[in-house]
């Protein structure tokens, strides 16, 4: 959920036509990244809070909106053949892009903290189930964080290969859990189970904002993958099959087990329906591989902000910070974290979408942008500030969904500021 994954291939040059792929291939990659334990937890919490019917509506609505946004961001990547970093640098300037990339890196470290917590909880359940020994989840989370840092430093390629095995197994566990839920239950019975209406999830619009927040970092980074598309029109199946259909299906399947355990505890729900130690072990490995990818991507972003710091030190410090987030209890504010993502990240995509249609002919990896492109920075600040006000006071919500407001305000304000400036105001 934190990232769609990226590639370092041809990072400083256009992707050759011989290496381009279909929209279906890109959709497969994105769905594969989405089959992770944090995604399952999002689905579980939504179903627990809203009930199955409202959660399904929210998931399909959020998927439709996200698919539309992903289609637009993918077209930017497919047409420019540039990485997300290069696109952001062209839009926000050299120093402005460093701030934006640091923000994206921090969101990835937030996902790292969430995933590290889930790793510790799953491992604690596994050890208790096998040996009858109860260990502190915090201790296991800290040890897991250390293993993830070491893996990223020394064994990323090996763990990436392991993920190809772990992810399908995790999907098999999910399908089996759904089968157990429907054993002796009818769909009408499951639809009648009410949600708990947690404070952050009391309505479908709030749930849609949470869903978009959980997807938005990956959507913003889709140019990294979409630049490999054969044609810009291939963005249609890539976005529709992944964010429009694939992700909502994953979330809905993950939410079904908690209908019989409505506290939102996915691991506890799976235990309640008879899934044993083997399933939890699969979750441990799948979570491990996911977090290595989160740490790797976050480290790349931070390294671009601080180019003089050795890569190994950047990775280590990022891993320590992400683990500290886990130990500090980021999982306790998971929904709030997703809401903040829905405030601060959509304006980034909105700004580079407008910039693409206004001045993408000027974008090249070799171009030296201004230090700060103020129309973009000011538009991002205005949209983010409005989004925060929308969560504090409903009078500031224009569309009914705060995350949609931040995107539209960013696009409109950047277009206005850019036109008024005629040439971007630059600090050199």
Short mmCIF file of C-alpha atoms in Angstrom, two decimals:
data_model
loop_
_atom_site.label_atom_id
_atom_site.label_comp_id
_atom_site.label_asym_id
_atom_site.label_seq_id
_atom_site.Cartn_x
_atom_site.Cartn_y
_atom_site.Cartn_z
CA UNK A 1 0.00 0.00 0.00
CA UNK A 2 2.85 2.41 0.74
CA UNK A 3 4.28 2.11 -2.77
CA UNK A 4 3.57 0.68 -6.12
CA UNK A 5 7.17 -0.30 -6.36
CA UNK A 6 9.60 1.28 -8.72
CA UNK A 7 12.45 0.42 -10.96
CA UNK A 8 15.88 1.95 -11.39
CA UNK A 9 16.06 0.89 -15.05
CA UNK A 10 16.58 3.81 -17.45
CA UNK A 11 16.27 6.33 -14.63
CA UNK A 12 18.13 8.93 -16.68
CA UNK A 13 16.83 8.13 -20.15
CA UNK A 14 13.57 7.25 -21.94
CA UNK A 15 12.44 3.62 -21.76
CA UNK A 16 13.27 1.82 -25.04
CA UNK A 17 10.28 0.60 -27.04
CA UNK A 18 11.66 -2.94 -26.85
CA UNK A 19 11.14 -2.95 -23.07
CA UNK A 20 7.63 -1.53 -23.00
CA UNK A 21 4.80 -3.68 -21.65
CA UNK A 22 1.01 -3.87 -21.74
CA UNK A 23 -1.43 -2.25 -19.36
CA UNK A 24 -2.39 -5.70 -18.08
CA UNK A 25 1.23 -6.36 -17.10
CA UNK A 26 1.43 -3.11 -15.12
CA UNK A 27 -1.91 -3.88 -13.43
CA UNK A 28 -0.57 -7.28 -12.37
CA UNK A 29 2.46 -5.68 -10.75
CA UNK A 30 0.33 -3.13 -8.86
CA UNK A 31 -2.13 -5.76 -7.63
CA UNK A 32 0.76 -7.97 -6.52
CA UNK A 33 2.14 -5.14 -4.39
CA UNK A 34 -1.34 -4.54 -2.95
CA UNK A 35 -1.71 -8.09 -1.63
CA UNK A 36 -0.12 -7.29 1.71
CA UNK A 37 -1.10 -7.46 5.36
CA UNK A 38 -1.51 -3.66 5.77
CA UNK A 39 -4.02 -3.69 2.90
CA UNK A 40 -5.87 -6.50 4.65
CA UNK A 41 -5.99 -4.43 7.83
CA UNK A 42 -7.50 -1.45 6.00
CA UNK A 43 -10.24 -3.68 4.61
CA UNK A 44 -10.83 -5.26 8.02
CA UNK A 45 -11.15 -1.93 9.80
CA UNK A 46 -13.54 -0.54 7.21
CA UNK A 47 -15.86 -3.55 7.37
CA UNK A 48 -15.72 -3.60 11.16
CA UNK A 49 -16.62 0.09 11.34
CA UNK A 50 -19.27 0.35 8.61
CA UNK A 51 -20.62 -3.14 8.12
CA UNK A 52 -20.35 -5.07 4.88
CA UNK A 53 -22.86 -3.14 2.75
CA UNK A 54 -21.57 0.38 3.47
CA UNK A 55 -17.96 -0.78 3.35
CA UNK A 56 -18.51 -2.33 -0.09
CA UNK A 57 -20.01 0.94 -1.36
CA UNK A 58 -17.07 2.90 0.06
CA UNK A 59 -14.52 0.50 -1.43
CA UNK A 60 -16.06 0.61 -4.90
CA UNK A 61 -16.42 4.40 -4.75
CA UNK A 62 -12.88 4.89 -3.51
CA UNK A 63 -11.62 2.45 -6.12
CA UNK A 64 -13.41 4.28 -8.92
CA UNK A 65 -12.03 7.67 -7.88
CA UNK A 66 -8.54 6.29 -7.40
CA UNK A 67 -8.64 4.48 -10.74
CA UNK A 68 -9.54 7.74 -12.49
CA UNK A 69 -6.68 9.56 -10.77
CA UNK A 70 -4.30 6.67 -11.49
CA UNK A 71 -5.28 6.75 -15.16
CA UNK A 72 -4.30 10.42 -15.33
CA UNK A 73 -0.99 9.96 -13.48
CA UNK A 74 -0.15 6.90 -15.57
CA UNK A 75 -0.70 8.88 -18.75
CA UNK A 76 1.85 11.43 -17.55
CA UNK A 77 4.41 8.65 -17.07
CA UNK A 78 3.56 6.97 -20.36
CA UNK A 79 3.79 10.21 -22.36
CA UNK A 80 6.89 11.73 -20.74
CA UNK A 81 8.76 8.46 -20.04
CA UNK A 82 10.12 10.17 -16.92
CA UNK A 83 10.33 8.83 -13.36
CA UNK A 84 8.17 10.38 -10.64
CA UNK A 85 11.24 12.01 -9.10
CA UNK A 86 12.09 13.75 -12.39
CA UNK A 87 8.47 14.89 -12.86
CA UNK A 88 8.28 16.33 -9.34
CA UNK A 89 11.65 18.03 -9.81
CA UNK A 90 10.42 19.70 -13.01
CA UNK A 91 7.23 20.90 -11.22
CA UNK A 92 8.54 22.02 -7.84
CA UNK A 93 12.15 22.91 -8.63
CA UNK A 94 15.34 21.46 -7.19
CA UNK A 95 14.85 22.44 -3.55
CA UNK A 96 11.08 22.27 -3.72
CA UNK A 97 11.26 18.69 -4.97
CA UNK A 98 13.57 17.77 -2.10
CA UNK A 99 10.87 18.81 0.35
CA UNK A 100 8.21 16.86 -1.56
CA UNK A 101 10.41 13.76 -1.81
CA UNK A 102 11.14 13.98 1.92
CA UNK A 103 7.38 14.11 2.57
CA UNK A 104 6.81 11.02 0.41
CA UNK A 105 9.67 9.24 2.17
CA UNK A 106 8.09 10.00 5.55
CA UNK A 107 4.79 8.53 4.39
CA UNK A 108 6.61 5.37 3.33
CA UNK A 109 8.26 5.21 6.76
CA UNK A 110 4.81 5.55 8.30
CA UNK A 111 3.77 2.48 6.30
CA UNK A 112 6.99 0.84 7.48
CA UNK A 113 5.97 1.48 11.10
CA UNK A 114 2.48 0.07 10.54
CA UNK A 115 3.87 -3.03 8.84
CA UNK A 116 6.55 -3.56 11.51
CA UNK A 117 3.82 -3.53 14.16
CA UNK A 118 1.83 -6.14 12.23
CA UNK A 119 5.01 -8.21 11.87
CA UNK A 120 5.54 -8.20 15.65
CA UNK A 121 1.90 -9.09 16.37
CA UNK A 122 1.86 -11.94 13.83
CA UNK A 123 5.18 -13.33 15.09
CA UNK A 124 3.99 -13.14 18.70
CA UNK A 125 0.88 -15.14 17.79
CA UNK A 126 2.98 -17.69 15.93
CA UNK A 127 5.44 -18.23 18.79
CA UNK A 128 2.63 -18.50 21.33
CA UNK A 129 0.78 -20.99 19.14
CA UNK A 130 3.81 -23.22 18.54
CA UNK A 131 5.68 -23.04 21.83
CA UNK A 132 3.13 -21.67 24.27
CA UNK A 133 5.54 -18.85 25.12
CA UNK A 134 4.26 -15.29 25.34
CA UNK A 135 6.76 -12.65 24.27
CA UNK A 136 6.35 -8.90 24.12
CA UNK A 137 5.10 -7.75 20.69
CA UNK A 138 7.21 -4.60 21.13
CA UNK A 139 10.37 -6.70 21.53
CA UNK A 140 9.50 -8.73 18.45
CA UNK A 141 8.70 -5.55 16.53
CA UNK A 142 12.12 -4.11 17.42
CA UNK A 143 13.89 -7.35 16.43
CA UNK A 144 11.85 -7.47 13.23
CA UNK A 145 12.85 -3.90 12.45
CA UNK A 146 16.52 -4.82 12.86
CA UNK A 147 16.10 -7.81 10.52
CA UNK A 148 14.34 -5.64 7.94
CA UNK A 149 17.15 -3.07 8.03
CA UNK A 150 19.80 -5.76 7.60
CA UNK A 151 17.83 -7.38 4.80
CA UNK A 152 17.54 -4.08 2.96
CA UNK A 153 21.26 -3.43 3.38
CA UNK A 154 22.54 -6.84 2.37
CA UNK A 155 19.82 -9.03 0.92
CA UNK A 156 17.18 -7.03 -0.91
CA UNK A 157 17.31 -9.13 -4.07
CA UNK A 158 16.96 -12.37 -2.12
CA UNK A 159 13.99 -11.17 -0.10
CA UNK A 160 12.36 -9.82 -3.27
CA UNK A 161 12.50 -13.34 -4.70
CA UNK A 162 11.03 -14.68 -1.48
CA UNK A 163 8.12 -12.26 -1.85
CA UNK A 164 7.15 -13.95 -5.10
CA UNK A 165 6.40 -17.04 -3.03
CA UNK A 166 5.02 -15.36 0.08
CA UNK A 167 2.50 -13.08 -1.63
CA UNK A 168 0.61 -15.87 -3.46
CA UNK A 169 0.55 -17.85 -0.21
CA UNK A 170 -0.90 -14.85 1.59
CA UNK A 171 -3.60 -14.55 -1.05
CA UNK A 172 -4.38 -18.25 -0.62
CA UNK A 173 -4.75 -17.71 3.14
CA UNK A 174 -7.16 -14.84 2.46
CA UNK A 175 -9.29 -16.92 0.09
CA UNK A 176 -9.37 -19.79 2.58
CA UNK A 177 -10.46 -17.43 5.37
CA UNK A 178 -13.33 -16.15 3.21
CA UNK A 179 -14.43 -19.72 2.56
CA UNK A 180 -14.49 -20.34 6.32
CA UNK A 181 -16.55 -17.19 6.90
CA UNK A 182 -19.21 -18.34 4.45
CA UNK A 183 -19.28 -21.83 5.97
CA UNK A 184 -22.72 -21.92 7.55
CA UNK A 185 -23.45 -18.24 6.79
CA UNK A 186 -25.49 -16.61 4.06
CA UNK A 187 -24.66 -13.35 2.34
CA UNK A 188 -27.86 -11.80 3.70
CA UNK A 189 -26.80 -12.70 7.26
CA UNK A 190 -23.36 -11.14 6.78
CA UNK A 191 -24.87 -8.00 5.22
CA UNK A 192 -27.13 -7.58 8.27
CA UNK A 193 -24.21 -7.42 10.72
CA UNK A 194 -23.88 -3.73 11.77
CA UNK A 195 -20.63 -1.83 11.98
CA UNK A 196 -19.18 -0.29 15.12
CA UNK A 197 -19.00 3.28 13.67
CA UNK A 198 -15.59 4.22 15.05
CA UNK A 199 -15.06 8.01 15.45
CA UNK A 200 -12.86 8.33 12.34
CA UNK A 201 -15.13 6.13 10.22
CA UNK A 202 -18.71 7.19 10.74
CA UNK A 203 -19.72 7.68 7.12
CA UNK A 204 -19.06 6.48 3.59
CA UNK A 205 -17.33 9.78 2.55
CA UNK A 206 -14.95 9.45 5.52
CA UNK A 207 -14.22 5.86 4.50
CA UNK A 208 -13.58 6.93 0.90
CA UNK A 209 -11.05 9.49 2.15
CA UNK A 210 -9.31 6.80 4.20
CA UNK A 211 -9.23 4.48 1.18
CA UNK A 212 -7.81 7.14 -1.11
CA UNK A 213 -5.28 7.97 1.60
CA UNK A 214 -4.17 4.36 1.67
CA UNK A 215 -3.77 4.29 -2.14
CA UNK A 216 -2.54 7.80 -2.82
CA UNK A 217 1.21 7.37 -2.34
CA UNK A 218 1.21 4.51 -4.84
CA UNK A 219 -0.97 6.47 -7.27
CA UNK A 220 1.34 9.47 -7.09
CA UNK A 221 4.32 7.22 -7.85
CA UNK A 222 2.69 5.37 -10.77
CA UNK A 223 4.77 7.18 -13.42
CA UNK A 224 7.70 5.01 -12.27
CA UNK A 225 5.84 2.02 -13.68
CA UNK A 226 3.68 3.69 -16.33
CA UNK A 227 6.70 4.97 -18.28
CA UNK A 228 7.10 1.34 -19.36
CA UNK A 229 3.63 1.26 -20.97
CA UNK A 230 3.54 0.71 -24.73
CA UNK A 231 1.14 3.60 -25.33
CA UNK A 232 -0.64 6.17 -23.13
CA UNK A 233 -3.96 4.42 -23.87
CA UNK A 234 -2.61 1.34 -22.05
CA UNK A 235 -3.13 3.37 -18.88
CA UNK A 236 -6.85 2.58 -19.13
CA UNK A 237 -6.64 -1.18 -18.41
CA UNK A 238 -3.70 -0.64 -16.06
CA UNK A 239 -5.68 1.73 -13.82
CA UNK A 240 -9.08 0.02 -14.14
CA UNK A 241 -7.87 -3.50 -13.39
CA UNK A 242 -5.61 -2.50 -10.49
CA UNK A 243 -7.17 0.35 -8.54
CA UNK A 244 -10.68 0.09 -9.95
CA UNK A 245 -11.23 -3.66 -9.49
CA UNK A 246 -8.22 -5.39 -7.94
CA UNK A 247 -7.72 -3.29 -4.81
CA UNK A 248 -11.42 -3.07 -3.84
CA UNK A 249 -11.69 -6.87 -4.24
CA UNK A 250 -8.66 -7.42 -2.00
CA UNK A 251 -10.02 -5.06 0.67
CA UNK A 252 -13.47 -6.61 0.60
CA UNK A 253 -12.17 -10.16 0.92
CA UNK A 254 -9.91 -9.09 3.78
CA UNK A 255 -12.81 -7.49 5.62
CA UNK A 256 -15.06 -10.53 5.65
CA UNK A 257 -13.36 -12.41 8.54
CA UNK A 258 -13.88 -9.53 10.99
CA UNK A 259 -17.65 -9.75 10.53
CA UNK A 260 -17.45 -12.52 13.09
CA UNK A 261 -15.02 -10.50 15.27
CA UNK A 262 -15.99 -6.87 14.85
CA UNK A 263 -13.18 -5.32 16.93
CA UNK A 264 -11.21 -4.98 13.69
CA UNK A 265 -8.45 -7.38 14.78
CA UNK A 266 -7.70 -9.26 11.56
CA UNK A 267 -5.20 -11.68 13.05
CA UNK A 268 -7.56 -12.47 15.93
CA UNK A 269 -10.42 -12.92 13.49
CA UNK A 270 -8.42 -15.39 11.43
CA UNK A 271 -7.60 -17.36 14.57
CA UNK A 272 -11.29 -17.38 15.51
CA UNK A 273 -12.22 -19.05 12.21
CA UNK A 274 -9.62 -21.79 12.61
CA UNK A 275 -6.56 -20.55 10.71
CA UNK A 276 -3.47 -21.80 12.47
CA UNK A 277 0.24 -21.24 12.80
CA UNK A 278 1.04 -21.89 9.14
CA UNK A 279 -1.13 -18.94 8.05
CA UNK A 280 0.52 -16.65 10.58
CA UNK A 281 3.97 -17.72 9.39
CA UNK A 282 3.01 -16.82 5.85
CA UNK A 283 1.89 -13.41 7.12
CA UNK A 284 5.22 -12.92 8.87
CA UNK A 285 7.21 -13.54 5.70
CA UNK A 286 4.89 -11.52 3.47
CA UNK A 287 5.00 -8.60 5.90
CA UNK A 288 8.79 -8.83 6.04
CA UNK A 289 9.12 -8.59 2.27
CA UNK A 290 6.65 -5.71 2.08
CA UNK A 291 8.57 -3.68 4.62
CA UNK A 292 11.89 -4.23 2.90
CA UNK A 293 10.33 -2.63 -0.17
CA UNK A 294 8.96 0.27 1.91
CA UNK A 295 12.34 0.90 3.50
CA UNK A 296 14.17 0.62 0.19
CA UNK A 297 11.88 3.16 -1.51
CA UNK A 298 11.94 5.54 1.46
CA UNK A 299 15.74 5.40 1.57
CA UNK A 300 15.94 6.30 -2.12
CA UNK A 301 13.80 9.39 -1.51
CA UNK A 302 15.82 10.52 1.51
CA UNK A 303 19.10 9.91 -0.33
CA UNK A 304 17.94 12.36 -3.01
CA UNK A 305 17.32 14.99 -0.31
CA UNK A 306 20.73 14.42 1.33
CA UNK A 307 22.99 13.31 -1.54
CA UNK A 308 26.18 13.61 0.53
CA UNK A 309 25.17 10.98 3.12
CA UNK A 310 26.31 7.37 2.44
CA UNK A 311 23.51 5.07 1.26
CA UNK A 312 24.05 2.54 4.06
CA UNK A 313 23.67 5.27 6.68
CA UNK A 314 20.52 6.64 5.06
CA UNK A 315 18.97 3.17 5.01
CA UNK A 316 19.92 2.48 8.62
CA UNK A 317 18.61 5.79 9.94
CA UNK A 318 15.37 5.44 7.97
CA UNK A 319 14.89 1.94 9.34
CA UNK A 320 15.51 3.11 12.90
CA UNK A 321 13.02 5.96 12.46
CA UNK A 322 10.39 3.64 10.98
CA UNK A 323 10.88 1.12 13.80
CA UNK A 324 10.59 3.94 16.34
CA UNK A 325 7.25 4.90 14.78
CA UNK A 326 6.10 1.32 15.27
CA UNK A 327 7.22 1.21 18.89
CA UNK A 328 5.60 4.60 19.55
CA UNK A 329 2.23 3.14 18.52
CA UNK A 330 1.56 4.39 14.99
CA UNK A 331 -0.85 1.48 14.60
CA UNK A 332 -3.05 3.12 17.25
CA UNK A 333 -3.51 6.12 14.98
CA UNK A 334 -3.55 4.18 11.72
CA UNK A 335 -6.79 5.71 10.39
CA UNK A 336 -5.58 9.20 11.29
CA UNK A 337 -2.34 8.49 9.44
CA UNK A 338 -4.30 7.54 6.33
CA UNK A 339 -6.40 10.69 6.65
CA UNK A 340 -3.24 12.83 6.74
CA UNK A 341 -1.98 11.08 3.62
CA UNK A 342 -5.27 11.99 1.98
CA UNK A 343 -4.62 15.64 2.84
CA UNK A 344 -0.95 16.13 1.96
CA UNK A 345 -0.29 13.75 -0.95
CA UNK A 346 -3.14 14.27 -3.48
CA UNK A 347 -2.12 17.90 -4.16
CA UNK A 348 1.26 16.65 -5.40
CA UNK A 349 -0.40 14.56 -8.09
CA UNK A 350 -2.86 17.33 -8.91
CA UNK A 351 -0.06 19.84 -9.45
CA UNK A 352 2.04 17.67 -11.72
CA UNK A 353 -1.08 16.73 -13.73
CA UNK A 354 -1.77 20.41 -14.47
CA UNK A 355 1.91 21.12 -15.06
CA UNK A 356 2.08 18.24 -17.52
CA UNK A 357 -0.67 19.65 -19.70
CA UNK A 358 0.70 23.19 -19.48
CA UNK A 359 4.43 22.74 -19.96
CA UNK A 360 5.52 19.09 -20.23
CA UNK A 361 7.38 19.83 -23.47
CA UNK A 362 10.02 21.50 -21.27
CA UNK A 363 10.50 18.41 -19.09
CA UNK A 364 13.71 16.43 -19.52
CA UNK A 365 16.02 14.66 -17.10
CA UNK A 366 18.88 16.85 -18.31
CA UNK A 367 17.05 20.13 -17.69
CA UNK A 368 18.16 22.21 -14.71
CA UNK A 369 15.00 23.47 -12.98
CA UNK A 370 14.72 26.48 -10.71
CA UNK A 371 15.53 26.03 -7.05
CA UNK A 372 11.92 26.64 -6.01
CA UNK A 373 8.88 26.89 -8.26
CA UNK A 374 6.67 28.96 -6.00
CA UNK A 375 3.31 28.53 -7.81
CA UNK A 376 3.57 24.78 -7.17
CA UNK A 377 4.70 25.13 -3.56
CA UNK A 378 2.01 27.71 -2.73
CA UNK A 379 -0.71 25.63 -4.42
CA UNK A 380 0.34 22.57 -2.42
CA UNK A 381 0.24 24.54 0.84
CA UNK A 382 -3.16 26.07 0.09
CA UNK A 383 -4.74 22.74 -0.86
CA UNK A 384 -3.27 20.90 2.13
CA UNK A 385 -4.37 23.63 4.52
CA UNK A 386 -7.91 23.53 3.14
CA UNK A 387 -7.94 19.75 3.50
CA UNK A 388 -6.98 19.99 7.16
CA UNK A 389 -9.71 22.57 7.77
CA UNK A 390 -12.18 20.19 6.14
CA UNK A 391 -11.52 17.56 8.79
CA UNK A 392 -11.87 20.10 11.60
CA UNK A 393 -14.92 21.93 10.28
CA UNK A 394 -17.40 20.39 7.83
CA UNK A 395 -18.20 23.87 6.48
CA UNK A 396 -14.90 23.75 4.59
CA UNK A 397 -15.77 20.53 2.74
CA UNK A 398 -16.89 21.43 -0.77
CA UNK A 399 -17.42 18.07 -2.47
CA UNK A 400 -18.37 16.00 0.57
CA UNK A 401 -15.02 14.18 0.48
CA UNK A 402 -12.03 16.17 1.82
CA UNK A 403 -9.45 14.27 -0.23
CA UNK A 404 -11.26 15.26 -3.44
CA UNK A 405 -11.21 18.88 -2.30
CA UNK A 406 -7.44 18.88 -1.80
CA UNK A 407 -6.88 17.49 -5.28
CA UNK A 408 -9.22 19.94 -7.06
CA UNK A 409 -8.01 22.97 -5.08
CA UNK A 410 -4.40 22.09 -5.86
CA UNK A 411 -5.13 21.84 -9.56
CA UNK A 412 -7.16 25.06 -9.72
CA UNK A 413 -4.81 27.13 -7.57
CA UNK A 414 -1.68 25.96 -9.37
CA UNK A 415 -3.20 26.73 -12.76
CA UNK A 416 -4.13 30.21 -11.48
CA UNK A 417 -0.78 30.94 -9.82
CA UNK A 418 1.16 29.65 -12.81
CA UNK A 419 -0.83 31.80 -15.19
CA UNK A 420 -0.44 34.90 -13.03
CA UNK A 421 3.27 34.35 -12.67
CA UNK A 422 3.66 33.82 -16.44
CA UNK A 423 7.16 32.72 -15.51
CA UNK A 424 7.56 30.82 -12.25
CA UNK A 425 8.86 32.94 -9.39
CA UNK A 426 12.28 31.54 -8.64
CA UNK A 427 14.62 31.76 -5.68
CA UNK A 428 18.18 31.15 -6.76
#
